[in-house]
Coordinates of C-alpha atoms in Angstrom, one line a residue:
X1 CA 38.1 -39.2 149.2
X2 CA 37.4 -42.1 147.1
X3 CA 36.5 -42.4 143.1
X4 CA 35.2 -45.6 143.8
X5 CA 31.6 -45.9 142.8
X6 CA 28.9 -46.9 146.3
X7 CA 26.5 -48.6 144.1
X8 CA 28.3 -50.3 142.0
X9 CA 30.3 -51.5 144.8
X10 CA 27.0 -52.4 146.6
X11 CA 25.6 -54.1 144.1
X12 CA 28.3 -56.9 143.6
X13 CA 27.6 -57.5 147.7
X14 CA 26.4 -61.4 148.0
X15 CA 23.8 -63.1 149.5
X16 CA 26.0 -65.8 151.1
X17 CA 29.6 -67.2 151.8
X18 CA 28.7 -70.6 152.9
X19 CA 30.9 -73.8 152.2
X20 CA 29.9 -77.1 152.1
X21 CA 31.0 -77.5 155.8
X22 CA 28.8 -74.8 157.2
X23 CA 25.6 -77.0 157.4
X24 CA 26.6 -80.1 160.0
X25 CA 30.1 -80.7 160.9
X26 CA 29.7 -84.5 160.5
X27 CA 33.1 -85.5 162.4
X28 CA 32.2 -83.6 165.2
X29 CA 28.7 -84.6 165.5
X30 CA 30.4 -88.8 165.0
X31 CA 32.8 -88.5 167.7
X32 CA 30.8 -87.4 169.9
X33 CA 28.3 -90.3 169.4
X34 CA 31.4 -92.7 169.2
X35 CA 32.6 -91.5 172.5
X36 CA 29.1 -92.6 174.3
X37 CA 28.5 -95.7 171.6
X38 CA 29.0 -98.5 174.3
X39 CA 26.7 -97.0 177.1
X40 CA 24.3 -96.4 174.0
X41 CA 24.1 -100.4 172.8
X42 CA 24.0 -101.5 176.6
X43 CA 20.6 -99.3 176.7
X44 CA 19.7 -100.9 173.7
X45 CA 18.6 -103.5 175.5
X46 CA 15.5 -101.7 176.9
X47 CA 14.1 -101.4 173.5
X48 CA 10.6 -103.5 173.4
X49 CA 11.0 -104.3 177.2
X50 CA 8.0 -105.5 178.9
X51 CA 9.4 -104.5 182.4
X52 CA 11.6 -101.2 181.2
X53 CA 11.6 -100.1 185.0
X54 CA 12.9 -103.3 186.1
X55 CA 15.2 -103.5 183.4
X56 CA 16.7 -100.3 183.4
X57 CA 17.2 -100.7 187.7
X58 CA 19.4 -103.5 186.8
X59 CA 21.5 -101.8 183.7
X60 CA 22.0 -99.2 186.0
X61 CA 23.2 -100.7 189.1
X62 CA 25.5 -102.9 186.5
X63 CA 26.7 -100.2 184.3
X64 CA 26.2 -97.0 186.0
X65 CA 28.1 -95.0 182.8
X66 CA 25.0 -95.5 180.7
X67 CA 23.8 -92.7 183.1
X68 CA 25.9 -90.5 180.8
X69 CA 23.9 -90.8 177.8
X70 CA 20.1 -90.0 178.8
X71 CA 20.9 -86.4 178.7
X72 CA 21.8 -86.8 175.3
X73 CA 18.6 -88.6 174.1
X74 CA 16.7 -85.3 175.5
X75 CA 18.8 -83.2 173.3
X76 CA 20.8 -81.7 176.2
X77 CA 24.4 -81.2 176.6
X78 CA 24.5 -80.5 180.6
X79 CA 25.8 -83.5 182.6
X80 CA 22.6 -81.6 184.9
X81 CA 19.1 -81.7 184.3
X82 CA 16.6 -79.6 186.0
X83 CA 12.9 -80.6 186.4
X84 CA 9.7 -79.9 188.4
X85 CA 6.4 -81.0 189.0
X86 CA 3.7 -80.9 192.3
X87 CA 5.7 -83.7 194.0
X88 CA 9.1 -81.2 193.8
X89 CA 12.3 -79.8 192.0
X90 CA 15.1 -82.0 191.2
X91 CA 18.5 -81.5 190.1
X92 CA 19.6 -84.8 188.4
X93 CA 23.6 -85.6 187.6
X94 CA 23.9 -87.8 184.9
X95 CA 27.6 -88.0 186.2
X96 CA 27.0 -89.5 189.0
X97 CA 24.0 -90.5 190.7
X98 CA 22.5 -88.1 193.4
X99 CA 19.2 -89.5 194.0
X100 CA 18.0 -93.2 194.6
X101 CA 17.2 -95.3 191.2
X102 CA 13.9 -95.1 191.9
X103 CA 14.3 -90.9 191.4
X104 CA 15.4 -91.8 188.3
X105 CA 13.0 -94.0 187.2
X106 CA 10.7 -91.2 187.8
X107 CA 12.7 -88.9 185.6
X108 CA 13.0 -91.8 182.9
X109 CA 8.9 -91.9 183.5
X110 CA 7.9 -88.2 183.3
X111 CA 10.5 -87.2 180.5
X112 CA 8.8 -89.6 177.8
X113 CA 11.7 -92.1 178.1
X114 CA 10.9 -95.0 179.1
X115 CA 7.6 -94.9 176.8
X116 CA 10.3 -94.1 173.7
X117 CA 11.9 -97.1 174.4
X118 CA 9.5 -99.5 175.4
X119 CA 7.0 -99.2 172.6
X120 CA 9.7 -99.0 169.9
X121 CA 9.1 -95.5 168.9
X122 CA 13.0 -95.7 168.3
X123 CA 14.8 -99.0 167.0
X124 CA 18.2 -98.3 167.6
X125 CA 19.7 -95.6 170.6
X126 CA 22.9 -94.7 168.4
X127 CA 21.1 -93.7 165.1
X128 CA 18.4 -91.4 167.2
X129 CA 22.0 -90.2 168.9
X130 CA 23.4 -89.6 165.5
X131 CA 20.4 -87.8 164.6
X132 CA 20.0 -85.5 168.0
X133 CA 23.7 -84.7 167.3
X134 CA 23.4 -83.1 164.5
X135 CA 20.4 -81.7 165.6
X136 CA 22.4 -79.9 167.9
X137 CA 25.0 -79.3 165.7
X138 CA 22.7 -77.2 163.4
X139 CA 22.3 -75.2 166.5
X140 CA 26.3 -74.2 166.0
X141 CA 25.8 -72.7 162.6
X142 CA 25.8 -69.0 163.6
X143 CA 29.5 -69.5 165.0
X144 CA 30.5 -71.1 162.0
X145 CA 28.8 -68.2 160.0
X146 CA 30.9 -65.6 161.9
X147 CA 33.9 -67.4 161.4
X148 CA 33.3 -67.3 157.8
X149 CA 34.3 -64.4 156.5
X150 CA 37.4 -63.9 158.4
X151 CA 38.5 -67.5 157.5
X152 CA 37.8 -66.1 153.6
X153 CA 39.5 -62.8 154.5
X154 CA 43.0 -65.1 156.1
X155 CA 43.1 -67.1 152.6
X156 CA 43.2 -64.2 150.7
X157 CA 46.0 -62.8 152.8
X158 CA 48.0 -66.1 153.1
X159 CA 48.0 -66.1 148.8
X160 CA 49.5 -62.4 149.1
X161 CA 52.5 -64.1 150.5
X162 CA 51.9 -63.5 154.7
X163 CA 52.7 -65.5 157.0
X164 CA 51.2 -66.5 160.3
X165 CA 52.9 -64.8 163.2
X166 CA 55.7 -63.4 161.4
X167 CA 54.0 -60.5 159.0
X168 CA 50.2 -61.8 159.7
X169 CA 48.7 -62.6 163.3
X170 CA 45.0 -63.4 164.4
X171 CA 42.8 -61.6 167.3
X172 CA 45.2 -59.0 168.7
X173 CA 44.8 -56.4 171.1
X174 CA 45.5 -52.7 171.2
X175 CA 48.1 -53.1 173.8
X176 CA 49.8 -56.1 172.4
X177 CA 50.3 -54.2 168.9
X178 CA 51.6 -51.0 170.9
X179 CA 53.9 -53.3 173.2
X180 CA 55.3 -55.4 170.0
X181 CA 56.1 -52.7 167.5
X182 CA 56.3 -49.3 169.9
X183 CA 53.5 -47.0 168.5
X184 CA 51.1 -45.2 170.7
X185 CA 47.6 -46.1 169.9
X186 CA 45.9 -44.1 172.2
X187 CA 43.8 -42.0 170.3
X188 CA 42.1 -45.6 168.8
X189 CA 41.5 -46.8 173.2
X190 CA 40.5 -43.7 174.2
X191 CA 43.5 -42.8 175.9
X192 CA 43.4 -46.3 177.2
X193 CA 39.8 -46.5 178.7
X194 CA 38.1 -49.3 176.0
X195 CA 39.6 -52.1 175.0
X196 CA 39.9 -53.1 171.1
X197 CA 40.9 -56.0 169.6
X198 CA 41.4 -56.3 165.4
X199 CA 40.9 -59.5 163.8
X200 CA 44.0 -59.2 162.0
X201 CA 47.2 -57.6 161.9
X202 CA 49.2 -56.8 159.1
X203 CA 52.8 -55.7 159.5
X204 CA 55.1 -54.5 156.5
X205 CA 58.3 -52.6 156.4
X206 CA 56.3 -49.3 156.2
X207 CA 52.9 -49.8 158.1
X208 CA 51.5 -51.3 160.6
X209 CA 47.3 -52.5 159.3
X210 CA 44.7 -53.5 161.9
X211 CA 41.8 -55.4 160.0
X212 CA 38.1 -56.0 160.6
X213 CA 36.1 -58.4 158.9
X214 CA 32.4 -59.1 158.9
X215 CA 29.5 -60.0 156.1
X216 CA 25.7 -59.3 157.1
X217 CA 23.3 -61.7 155.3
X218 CA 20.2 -60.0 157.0
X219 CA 19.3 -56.8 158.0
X220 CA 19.5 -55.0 161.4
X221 CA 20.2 -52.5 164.0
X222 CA 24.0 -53.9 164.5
X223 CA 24.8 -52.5 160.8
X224 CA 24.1 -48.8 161.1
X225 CA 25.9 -49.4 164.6
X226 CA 29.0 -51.0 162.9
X227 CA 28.9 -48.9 160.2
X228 CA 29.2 -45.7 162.3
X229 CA 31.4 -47.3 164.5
X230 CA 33.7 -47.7 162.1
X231 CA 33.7 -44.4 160.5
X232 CA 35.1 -42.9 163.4
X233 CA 38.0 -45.9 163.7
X234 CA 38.9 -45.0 160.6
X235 CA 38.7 -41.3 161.0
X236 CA 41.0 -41.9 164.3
X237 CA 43.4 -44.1 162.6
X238 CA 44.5 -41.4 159.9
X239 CA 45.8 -39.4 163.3
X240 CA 48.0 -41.9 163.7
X241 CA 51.7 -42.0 161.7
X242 CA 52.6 -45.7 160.7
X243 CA 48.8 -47.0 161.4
X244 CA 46.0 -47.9 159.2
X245 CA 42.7 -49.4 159.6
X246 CA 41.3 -51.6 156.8
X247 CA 37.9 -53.2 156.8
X248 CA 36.1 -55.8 154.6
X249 CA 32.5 -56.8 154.5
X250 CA 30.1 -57.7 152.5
X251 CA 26.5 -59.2 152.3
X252 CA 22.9 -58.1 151.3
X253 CA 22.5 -57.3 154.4
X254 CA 24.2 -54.1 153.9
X255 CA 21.3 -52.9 151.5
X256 CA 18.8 -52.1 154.3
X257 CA 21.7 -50.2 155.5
X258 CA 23.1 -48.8 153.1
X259 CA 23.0 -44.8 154.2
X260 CA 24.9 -45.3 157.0
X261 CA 27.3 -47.2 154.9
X262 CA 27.5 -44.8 152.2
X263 CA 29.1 -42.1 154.9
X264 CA 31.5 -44.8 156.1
X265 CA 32.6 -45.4 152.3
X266 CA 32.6 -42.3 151.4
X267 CA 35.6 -41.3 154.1
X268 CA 37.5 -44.2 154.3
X269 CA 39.6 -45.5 151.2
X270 CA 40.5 -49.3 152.6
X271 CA 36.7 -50.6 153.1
X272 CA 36.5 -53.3 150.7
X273 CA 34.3 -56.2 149.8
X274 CA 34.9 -60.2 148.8
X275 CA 34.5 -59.0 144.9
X276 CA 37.4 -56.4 145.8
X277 CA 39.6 -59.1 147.3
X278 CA 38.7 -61.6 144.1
X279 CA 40.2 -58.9 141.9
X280 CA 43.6 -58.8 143.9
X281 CA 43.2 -56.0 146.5
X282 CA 45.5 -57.0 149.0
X283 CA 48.4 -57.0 146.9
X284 CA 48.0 -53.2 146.4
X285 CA 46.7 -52.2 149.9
X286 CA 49.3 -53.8 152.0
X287 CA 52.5 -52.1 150.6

């Protein structure tokens, strides 16, 4: 069905789509420490304190909003921290105070705390914030990779001349692209027993496109399943008058995988890749 060539196609896959802005998102990871900074430099007080127990009791019955912050300096987002020992379970709130001070002076004890603070092991509570931000940041990578090839995908569709909710729209349903434009896209649900939901939409004066995007840096089960998966959407599509499914993907990740792949290119004309869209591809595929 095609004349395109697999393996040169393959081969021009990439390793990675990562921006600058994929490894810590610095304003995120700032706000967050500016909205606790206060609490932060009232705590700062503890550092190098010969009576941190003491101290701390008095901080806390004088600004009990510091509270908020000590789940943060244990790398923990919950306002609710779980811990147990021999002497029992305890569910602290950092939000407000369920237990007596002294139960959290335990807590501040047994967690390392009050020893961090005390003996200096930090010198200032808002840079070790900073830095346990964007510790946790880091953790928020893998959404950001996921989102990366579809935000790729939209700019290449925005320079074709498509515009946001008028020719162009973002995560829609089955149902809502039956209800908006009348066609009966049964045969894509199931007869209406899944529920499927494209990426993006592409409407023109002749055809109605429902889009996929993905790249796979590593290897794994989930490509063979997508790749199959996709076969058969495509295969159903081409039932359908006035519909037609499009996907693009890339990565290396596809070379582990690249059988099941192969049979999915090899049946469907409109799978393309980053390179594809580089040399103009959705000006000829959405007519």
């Amino acid at each position: 069905m095609t004349n395109r060539d697999f393996d040169k196609w393959l081969s021009k896959f990439r390793a990675s789509i990562s921006g600058y802005d994929y490894y810590i998102d610095f304003k995120k990871v700032v706000k967050n420490v500016e909205d606790i900074k206060v609490e932060l430099n009232i705590l700062n007080s503890l550092i190098g304190s010969k009576n941190i127990e003491e101290d701390f009791e008095k901080i806390v019955m004088k600004y009990p909003e510091t509270m908020t912050c000590i789940p943060l300096l244990l790398a923990v987002r919950e306002d609710e921290i779980y811990a147990q020992d021999d002497e029992g379970a305890f569910l602290y709130d950092f939000k407000q105070m369920n237990y007596s001070v002294e139960q959290y002076k335990v807590f501040m004890r047994k967690t390392g705390l009050f020893d961090m603070i005390a003996n200096h092991l930090v010198n200032n509570l808002v840079d070790y914030a900073l830095g346990v931000e964007t510790g946790l940041d880091s953790n928020g990578r893998k959404n950001r990779g996921g989102h990366q090839m579809e935000d790729l995908v939209e700019k290449y569709i925005v320079a074709a001349g498509f515009k946001k909710d008028e020719s162009y729209f973002k995560e829609m349903y089955l149902k809502d692209i039956e209800k908006r434009w009348s066609i009966d896209l049964s045969a894509l649900s199931n007869q209406g027993k899944t529920t499927k939901r494209f990426d993006f939409v592409i409407k023109t004066d002749k055809m109605i496109y429902g889009i996929e995007t993905n790249f796979y840096s590593g290897s794994g089960s989930k490509l063979n399943e997508t790749a199959r998966s996709y076969k058969m959407l495509s295969q159903e599509a081409d039932m359908i008058d006035g519909f037609t499914f499009v996907w693009f993907t890339d990565g290396i990740g596809w070379k582990s995988a690249r059988g099941n792949l192969r049979e999915t290119f090899e049946v469907m004309n409109t799978i393309y890749s980053i390179d594809d869209m580089e040399q103009g591809i959705m000006k000829k595929v959405f007519l």
